[in-house]
PDB file of C-alpha atoms in Angstrom:
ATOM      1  CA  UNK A  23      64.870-148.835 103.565  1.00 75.00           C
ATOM      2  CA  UNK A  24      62.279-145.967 103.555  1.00 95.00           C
ATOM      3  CA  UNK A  25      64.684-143.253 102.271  1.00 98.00           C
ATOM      4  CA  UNK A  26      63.262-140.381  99.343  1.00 99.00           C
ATOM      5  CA  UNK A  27      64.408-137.188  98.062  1.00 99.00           C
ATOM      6  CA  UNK A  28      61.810-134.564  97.889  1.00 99.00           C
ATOM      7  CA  UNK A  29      62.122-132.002  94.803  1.00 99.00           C
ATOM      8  CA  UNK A  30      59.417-129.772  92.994  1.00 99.00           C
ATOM      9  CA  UNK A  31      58.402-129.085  89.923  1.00 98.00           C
ATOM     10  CA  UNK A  32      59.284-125.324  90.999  1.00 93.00           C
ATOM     11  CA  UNK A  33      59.499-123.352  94.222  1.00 90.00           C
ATOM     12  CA  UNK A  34      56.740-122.596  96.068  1.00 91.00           C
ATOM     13  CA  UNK A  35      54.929-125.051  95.358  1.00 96.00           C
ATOM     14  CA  UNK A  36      54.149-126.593  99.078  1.00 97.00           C
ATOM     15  CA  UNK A  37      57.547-128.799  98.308  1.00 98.00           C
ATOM     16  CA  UNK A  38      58.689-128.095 102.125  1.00 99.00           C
ATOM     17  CA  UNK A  39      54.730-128.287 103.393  1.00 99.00           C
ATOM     18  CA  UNK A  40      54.516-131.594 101.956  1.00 99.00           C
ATOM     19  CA  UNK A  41      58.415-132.980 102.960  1.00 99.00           C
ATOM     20  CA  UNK A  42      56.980-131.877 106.951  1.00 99.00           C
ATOM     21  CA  UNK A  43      54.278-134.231 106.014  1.00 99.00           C
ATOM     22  CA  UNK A  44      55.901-137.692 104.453  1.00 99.00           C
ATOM     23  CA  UNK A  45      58.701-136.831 107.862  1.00 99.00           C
ATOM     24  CA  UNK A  46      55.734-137.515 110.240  1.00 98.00           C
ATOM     25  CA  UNK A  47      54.180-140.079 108.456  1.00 98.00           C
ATOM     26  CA  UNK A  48      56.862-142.401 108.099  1.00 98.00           C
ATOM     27  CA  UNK A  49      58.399-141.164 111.599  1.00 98.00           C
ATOM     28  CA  UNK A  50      61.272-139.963 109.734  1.00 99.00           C
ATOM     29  CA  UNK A  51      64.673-137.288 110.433  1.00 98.00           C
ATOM     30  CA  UNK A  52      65.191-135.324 108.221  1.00 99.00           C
ATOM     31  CA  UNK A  53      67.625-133.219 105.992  1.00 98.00           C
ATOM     32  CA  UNK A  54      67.971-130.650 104.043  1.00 98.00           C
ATOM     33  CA  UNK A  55      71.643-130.728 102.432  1.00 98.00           C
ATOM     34  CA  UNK A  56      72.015-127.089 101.115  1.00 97.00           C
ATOM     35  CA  UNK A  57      69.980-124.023 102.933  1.00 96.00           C
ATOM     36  CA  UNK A  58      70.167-120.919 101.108  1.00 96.00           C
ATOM     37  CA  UNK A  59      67.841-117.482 102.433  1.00 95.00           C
ATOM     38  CA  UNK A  60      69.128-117.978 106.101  1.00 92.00           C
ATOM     39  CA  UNK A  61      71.582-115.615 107.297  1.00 83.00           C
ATOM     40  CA  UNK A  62      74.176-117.949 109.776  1.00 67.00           C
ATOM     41  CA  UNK A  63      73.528-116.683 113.368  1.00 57.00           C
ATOM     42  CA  UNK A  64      76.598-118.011 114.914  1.00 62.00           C
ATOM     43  CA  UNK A  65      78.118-121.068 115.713  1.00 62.00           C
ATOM     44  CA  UNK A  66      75.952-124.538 115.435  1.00 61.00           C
ATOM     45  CA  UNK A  67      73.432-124.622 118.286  1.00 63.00           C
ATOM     46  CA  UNK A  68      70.943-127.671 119.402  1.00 70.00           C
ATOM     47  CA  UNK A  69      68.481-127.726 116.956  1.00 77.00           C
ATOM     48  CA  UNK A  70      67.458-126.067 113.594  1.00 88.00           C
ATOM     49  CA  UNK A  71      68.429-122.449 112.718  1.00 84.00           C
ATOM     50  CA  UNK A  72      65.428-120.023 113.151  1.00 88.00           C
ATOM     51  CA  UNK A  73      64.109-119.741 109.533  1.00 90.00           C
ATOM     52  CA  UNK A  74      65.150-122.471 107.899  1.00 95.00           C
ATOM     53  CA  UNK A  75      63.015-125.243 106.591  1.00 97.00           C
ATOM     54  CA  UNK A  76      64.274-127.783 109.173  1.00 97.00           C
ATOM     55  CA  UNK A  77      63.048-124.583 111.587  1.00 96.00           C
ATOM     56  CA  UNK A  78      59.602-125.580 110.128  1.00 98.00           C
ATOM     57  CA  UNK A  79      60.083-129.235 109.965  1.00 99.00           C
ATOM     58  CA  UNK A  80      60.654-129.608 113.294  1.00 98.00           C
ATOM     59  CA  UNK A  81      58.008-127.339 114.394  1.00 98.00           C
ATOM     60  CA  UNK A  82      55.318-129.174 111.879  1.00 99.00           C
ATOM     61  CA  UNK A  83      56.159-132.972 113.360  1.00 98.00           C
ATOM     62  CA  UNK A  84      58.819-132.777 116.400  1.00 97.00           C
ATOM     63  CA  UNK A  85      61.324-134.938 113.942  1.00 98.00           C
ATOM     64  CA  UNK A  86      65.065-135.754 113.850  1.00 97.00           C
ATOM     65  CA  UNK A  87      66.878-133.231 112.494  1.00 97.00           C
ATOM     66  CA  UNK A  88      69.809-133.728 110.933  1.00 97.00           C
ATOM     67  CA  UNK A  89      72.575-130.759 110.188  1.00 94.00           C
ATOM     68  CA  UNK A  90      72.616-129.210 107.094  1.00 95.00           C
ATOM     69  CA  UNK A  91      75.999-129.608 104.840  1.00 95.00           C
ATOM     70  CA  UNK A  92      75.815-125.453 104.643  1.00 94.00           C
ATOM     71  CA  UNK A  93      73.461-122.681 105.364  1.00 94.00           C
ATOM     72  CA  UNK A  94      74.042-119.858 102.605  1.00 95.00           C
ATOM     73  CA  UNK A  95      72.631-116.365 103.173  1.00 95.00           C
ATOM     74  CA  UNK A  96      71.088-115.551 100.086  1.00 96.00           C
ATOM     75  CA  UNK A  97      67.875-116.492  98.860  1.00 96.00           C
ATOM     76  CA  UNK A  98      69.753-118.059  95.452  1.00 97.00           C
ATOM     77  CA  UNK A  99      69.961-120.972  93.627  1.00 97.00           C
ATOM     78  CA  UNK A 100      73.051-122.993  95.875  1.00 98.00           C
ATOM     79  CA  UNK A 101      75.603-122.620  93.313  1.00 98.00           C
ATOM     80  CA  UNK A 102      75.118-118.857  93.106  1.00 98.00           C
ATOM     81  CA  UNK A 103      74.479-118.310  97.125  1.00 97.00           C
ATOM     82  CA  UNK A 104      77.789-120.399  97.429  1.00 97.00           C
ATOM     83  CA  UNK A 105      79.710-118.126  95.397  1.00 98.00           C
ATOM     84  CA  UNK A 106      78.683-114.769  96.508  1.00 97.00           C
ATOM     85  CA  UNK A 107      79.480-116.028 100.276  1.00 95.00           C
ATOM     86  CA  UNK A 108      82.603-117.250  98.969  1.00 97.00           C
ATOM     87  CA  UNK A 109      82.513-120.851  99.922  1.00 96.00           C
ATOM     88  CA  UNK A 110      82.435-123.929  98.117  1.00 97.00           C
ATOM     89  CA  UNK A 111      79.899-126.197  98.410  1.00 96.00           C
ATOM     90  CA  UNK A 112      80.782-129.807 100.876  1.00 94.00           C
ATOM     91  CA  UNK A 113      80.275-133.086 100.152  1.00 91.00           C
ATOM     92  CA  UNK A 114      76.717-134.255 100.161  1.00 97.00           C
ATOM     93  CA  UNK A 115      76.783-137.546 101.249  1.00 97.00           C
ATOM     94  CA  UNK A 116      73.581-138.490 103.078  1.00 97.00           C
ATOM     95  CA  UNK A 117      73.150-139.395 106.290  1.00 96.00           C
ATOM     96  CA  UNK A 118      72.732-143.062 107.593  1.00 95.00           C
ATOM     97  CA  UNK A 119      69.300-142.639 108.939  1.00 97.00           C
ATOM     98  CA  UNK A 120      66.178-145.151 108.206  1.00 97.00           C
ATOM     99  CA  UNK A 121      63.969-143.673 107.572  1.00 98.00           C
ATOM    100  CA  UNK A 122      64.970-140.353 106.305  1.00 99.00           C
ATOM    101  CA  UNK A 123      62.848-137.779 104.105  1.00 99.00           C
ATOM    102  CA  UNK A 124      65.493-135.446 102.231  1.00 99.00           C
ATOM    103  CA  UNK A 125      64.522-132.311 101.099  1.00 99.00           C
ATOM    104  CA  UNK A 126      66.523-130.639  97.631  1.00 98.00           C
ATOM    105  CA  UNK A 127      66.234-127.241  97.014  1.00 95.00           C
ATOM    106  CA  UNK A 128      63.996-125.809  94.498  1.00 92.00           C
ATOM    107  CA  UNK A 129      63.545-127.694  91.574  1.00 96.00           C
ATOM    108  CA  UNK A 130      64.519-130.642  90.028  1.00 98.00           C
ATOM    109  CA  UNK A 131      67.462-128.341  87.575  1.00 98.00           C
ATOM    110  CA  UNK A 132      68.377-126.243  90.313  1.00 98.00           C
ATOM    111  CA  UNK A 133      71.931-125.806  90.228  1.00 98.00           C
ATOM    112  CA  UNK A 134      73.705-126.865  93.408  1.00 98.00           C
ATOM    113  CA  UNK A 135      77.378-126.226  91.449  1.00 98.00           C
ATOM    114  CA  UNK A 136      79.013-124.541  87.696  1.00 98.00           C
ATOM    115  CA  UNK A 137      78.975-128.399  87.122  1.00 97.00           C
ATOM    116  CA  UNK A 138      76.517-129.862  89.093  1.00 98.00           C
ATOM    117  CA  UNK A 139      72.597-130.062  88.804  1.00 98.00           C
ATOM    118  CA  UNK A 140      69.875-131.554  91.518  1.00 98.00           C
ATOM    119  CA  UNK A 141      69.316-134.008  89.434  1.00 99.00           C
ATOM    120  CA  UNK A 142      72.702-134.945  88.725  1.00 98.00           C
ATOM    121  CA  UNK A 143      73.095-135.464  92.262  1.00 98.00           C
ATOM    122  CA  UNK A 144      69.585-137.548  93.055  1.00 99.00           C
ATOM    123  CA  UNK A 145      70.885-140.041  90.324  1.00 98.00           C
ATOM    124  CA  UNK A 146      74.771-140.129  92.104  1.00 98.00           C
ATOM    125  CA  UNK A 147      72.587-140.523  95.708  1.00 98.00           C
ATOM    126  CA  UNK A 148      70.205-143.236  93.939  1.00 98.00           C
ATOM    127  CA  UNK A 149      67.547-142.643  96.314  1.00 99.00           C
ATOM    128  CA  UNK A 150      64.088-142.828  95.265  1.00 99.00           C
ATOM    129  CA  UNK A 151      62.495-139.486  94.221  1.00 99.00           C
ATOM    130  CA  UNK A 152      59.330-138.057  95.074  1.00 99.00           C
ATOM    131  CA  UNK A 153      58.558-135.266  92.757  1.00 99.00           C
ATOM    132  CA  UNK A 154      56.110-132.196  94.162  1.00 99.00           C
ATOM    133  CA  UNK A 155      53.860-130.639  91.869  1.00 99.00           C
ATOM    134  CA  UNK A 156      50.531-128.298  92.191  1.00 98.00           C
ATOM    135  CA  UNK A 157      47.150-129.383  90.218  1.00 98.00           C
ATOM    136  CA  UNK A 158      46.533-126.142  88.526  1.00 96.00           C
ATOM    137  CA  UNK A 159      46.850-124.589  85.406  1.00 96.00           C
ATOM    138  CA  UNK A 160      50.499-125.246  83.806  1.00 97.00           C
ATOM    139  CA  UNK A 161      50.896-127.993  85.923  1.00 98.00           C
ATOM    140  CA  UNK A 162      50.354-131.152  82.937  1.00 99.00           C
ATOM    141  CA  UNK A 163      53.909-129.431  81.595  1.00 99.00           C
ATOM    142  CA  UNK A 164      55.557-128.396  84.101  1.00 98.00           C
ATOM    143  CA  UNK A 165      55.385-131.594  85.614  1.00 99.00           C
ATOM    144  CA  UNK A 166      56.240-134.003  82.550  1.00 99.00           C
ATOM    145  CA  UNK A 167      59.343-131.464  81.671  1.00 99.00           C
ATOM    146  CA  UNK A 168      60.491-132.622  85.108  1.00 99.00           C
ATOM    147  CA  UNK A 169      60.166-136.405  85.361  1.00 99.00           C
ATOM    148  CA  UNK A 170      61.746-136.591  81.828  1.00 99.00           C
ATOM    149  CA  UNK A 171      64.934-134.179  83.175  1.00 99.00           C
ATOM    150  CA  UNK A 172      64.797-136.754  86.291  1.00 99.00           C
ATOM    151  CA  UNK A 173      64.523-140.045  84.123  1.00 99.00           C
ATOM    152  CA  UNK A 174      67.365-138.657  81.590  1.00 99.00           C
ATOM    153  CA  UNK A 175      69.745-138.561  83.753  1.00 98.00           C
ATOM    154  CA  UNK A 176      68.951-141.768  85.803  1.00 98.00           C
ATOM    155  CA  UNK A 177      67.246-141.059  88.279  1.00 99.00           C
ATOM    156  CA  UNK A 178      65.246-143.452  90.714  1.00 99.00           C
ATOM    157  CA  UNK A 179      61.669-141.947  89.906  1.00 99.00           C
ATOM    158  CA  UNK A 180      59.060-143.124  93.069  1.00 99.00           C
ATOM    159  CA  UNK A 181      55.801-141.190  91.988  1.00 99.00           C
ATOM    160  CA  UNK A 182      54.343-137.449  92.338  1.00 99.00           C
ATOM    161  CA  UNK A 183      52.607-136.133  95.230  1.00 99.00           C
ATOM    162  CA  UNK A 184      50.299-133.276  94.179  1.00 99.00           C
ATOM    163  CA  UNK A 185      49.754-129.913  96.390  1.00 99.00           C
ATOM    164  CA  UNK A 186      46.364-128.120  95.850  1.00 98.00           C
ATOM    165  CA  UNK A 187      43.013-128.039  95.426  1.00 98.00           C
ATOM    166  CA  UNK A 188      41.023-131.506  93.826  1.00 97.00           C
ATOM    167  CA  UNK A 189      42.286-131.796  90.032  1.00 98.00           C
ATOM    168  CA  UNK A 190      41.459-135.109  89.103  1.00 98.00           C
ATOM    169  CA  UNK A 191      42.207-135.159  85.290  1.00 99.00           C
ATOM    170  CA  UNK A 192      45.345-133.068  85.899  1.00 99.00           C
ATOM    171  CA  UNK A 193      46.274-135.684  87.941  1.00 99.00           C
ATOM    172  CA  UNK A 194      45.214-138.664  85.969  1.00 99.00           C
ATOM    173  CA  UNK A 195      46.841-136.932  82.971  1.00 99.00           C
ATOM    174  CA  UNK A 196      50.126-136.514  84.335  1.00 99.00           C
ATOM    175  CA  UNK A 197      50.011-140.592  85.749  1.00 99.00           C
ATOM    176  CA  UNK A 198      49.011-141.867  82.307  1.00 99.00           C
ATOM    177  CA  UNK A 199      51.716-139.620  80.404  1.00 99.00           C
ATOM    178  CA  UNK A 200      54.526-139.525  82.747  1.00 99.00           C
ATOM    179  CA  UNK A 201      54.201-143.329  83.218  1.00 99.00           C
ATOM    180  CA  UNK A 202      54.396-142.241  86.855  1.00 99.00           C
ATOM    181  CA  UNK A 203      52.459-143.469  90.129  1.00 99.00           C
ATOM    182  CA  UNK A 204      50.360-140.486  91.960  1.00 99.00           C
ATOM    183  CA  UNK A 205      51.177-141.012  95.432  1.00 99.00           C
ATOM    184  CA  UNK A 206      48.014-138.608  96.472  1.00 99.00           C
ATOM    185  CA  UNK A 207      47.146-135.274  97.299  1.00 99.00           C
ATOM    186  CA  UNK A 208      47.809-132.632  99.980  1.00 99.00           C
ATOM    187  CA  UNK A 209      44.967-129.956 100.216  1.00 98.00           C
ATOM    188  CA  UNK A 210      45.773-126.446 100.987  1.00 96.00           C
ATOM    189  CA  UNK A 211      45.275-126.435 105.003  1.00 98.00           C
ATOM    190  CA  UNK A 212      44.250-123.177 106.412  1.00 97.00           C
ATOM    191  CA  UNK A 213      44.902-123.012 109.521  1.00 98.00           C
ATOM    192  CA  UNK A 214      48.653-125.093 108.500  1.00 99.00           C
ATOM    193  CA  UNK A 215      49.001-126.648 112.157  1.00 99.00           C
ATOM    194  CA  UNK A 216      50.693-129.651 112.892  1.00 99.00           C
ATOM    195  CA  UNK A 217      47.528-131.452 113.974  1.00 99.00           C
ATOM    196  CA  UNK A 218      45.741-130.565 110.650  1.00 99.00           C
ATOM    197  CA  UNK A 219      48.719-131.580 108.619  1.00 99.00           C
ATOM    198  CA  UNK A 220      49.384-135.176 109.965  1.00 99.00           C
ATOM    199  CA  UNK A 221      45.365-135.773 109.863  1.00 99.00           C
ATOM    200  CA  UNK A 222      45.785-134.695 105.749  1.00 99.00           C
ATOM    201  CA  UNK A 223      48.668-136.953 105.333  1.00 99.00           C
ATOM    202  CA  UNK A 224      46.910-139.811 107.458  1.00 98.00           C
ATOM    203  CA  UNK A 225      44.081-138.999 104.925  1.00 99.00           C
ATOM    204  CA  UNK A 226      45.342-138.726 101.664  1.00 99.00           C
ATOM    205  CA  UNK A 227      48.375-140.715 101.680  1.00 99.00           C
ATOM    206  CA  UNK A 228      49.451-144.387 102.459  1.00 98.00           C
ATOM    207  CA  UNK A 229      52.447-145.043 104.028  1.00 97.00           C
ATOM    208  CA  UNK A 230      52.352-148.167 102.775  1.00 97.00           C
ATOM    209  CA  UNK A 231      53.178-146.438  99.595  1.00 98.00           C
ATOM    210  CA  UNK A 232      56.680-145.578 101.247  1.00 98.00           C
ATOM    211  CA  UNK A 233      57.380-148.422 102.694  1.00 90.00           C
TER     212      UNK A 233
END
């Protein structure tokens, strides 16, 4: 089964950039469980809510999309969007879809609940992780401080793609220290269309590496 998680060392970090990406490279729907920063329009329509990241999935690669468990309004941590719009968090079972790229939100500590971290919730899924992470400065700790939350608490650790410009001994450094695999590297794309996109994953990633 070609199923991941997608987290970050941080936010914005090209976490979302680079979950459009692995979608259309594996031909993958996707999900994103928990959207928080997206004000609910209305009742469910066909397709994504304007704004959200499955707004810019879909736009990036055509893909599946599948419903999110909850859209929250503000742009906070799930746990704390949940409670100021006065709901409670669903379930979060995953989907049933092969192959499916799922996209977390934030970082790999982010609270989704008072009792609940992402983490916490990778290891319950047992999905192999892909962990996000830029090649500049900072990035060597950032990065470590991450796998080791994800590997403490069991979770299924798949390798690091890297966002950014060419950092080759930031990269080899993290891959020799965090006993990890680096899956590649997505370069900043200016213009960010989806033809320049799938040509950079096509480029600097193998699916095989997914498979």
């Amino acid at each position: 089964m070609a199923r991941f998680v997608i987290t970050g060392t941080g936010t914005d970090i090209g976490k979302t950039v680079f979950a459009a990406g692995l979608t259309g490279l594996l031909n993958a729907s996707y999900w994103k469980p928990v959207q928080t920063g997206v004000a609910d329009p209305g009742p469910r329509r066909d397709g994504p809510w304007p704004g959200s990241d499955a707004a810019f999935v879909h736009a990036m690669t055509g893909a599946p999309i599948l419903p999110e468990a909850i859209i929250l309004p503000e742009p906070l941590s799930p746990h704390r969007a949940a409670e100021l719009a006065g709901v409670t968090i669903p379930d979060l079972t995953p989907p049933a879809a092969d192959p499916l790229v799922i996209e977390g939100a934030g970082g790999v500590l982010v609270p989704i609940t008072r009792e609940m971290l992402s983490a916490d919730l990778f290891a319950r899924w047992g999905i192999p992780v892909v962990l996000v992470a830029t090649t500049g400065l900072g990035t060597i700790s950032h990065t470590l401080t991450a796998l080791e939350s994800l590997r403490a608490r069991s979770c299924r650790v798949h390798g690091v793609a890297f966002v950014g410009d060419d950092n080759p001994d930031n990269i080899a450094t993290i891959a020799a220290l965090g006993r990890v695999r680096a899956l590649g590297r997505l370069p900043r794309l200016d213009p960010l269309t989806p033809a320049t996109l799938s040509a950079a994953m096509r480029t600097h990633f193998d699916p095989q590496d997914f498979a």
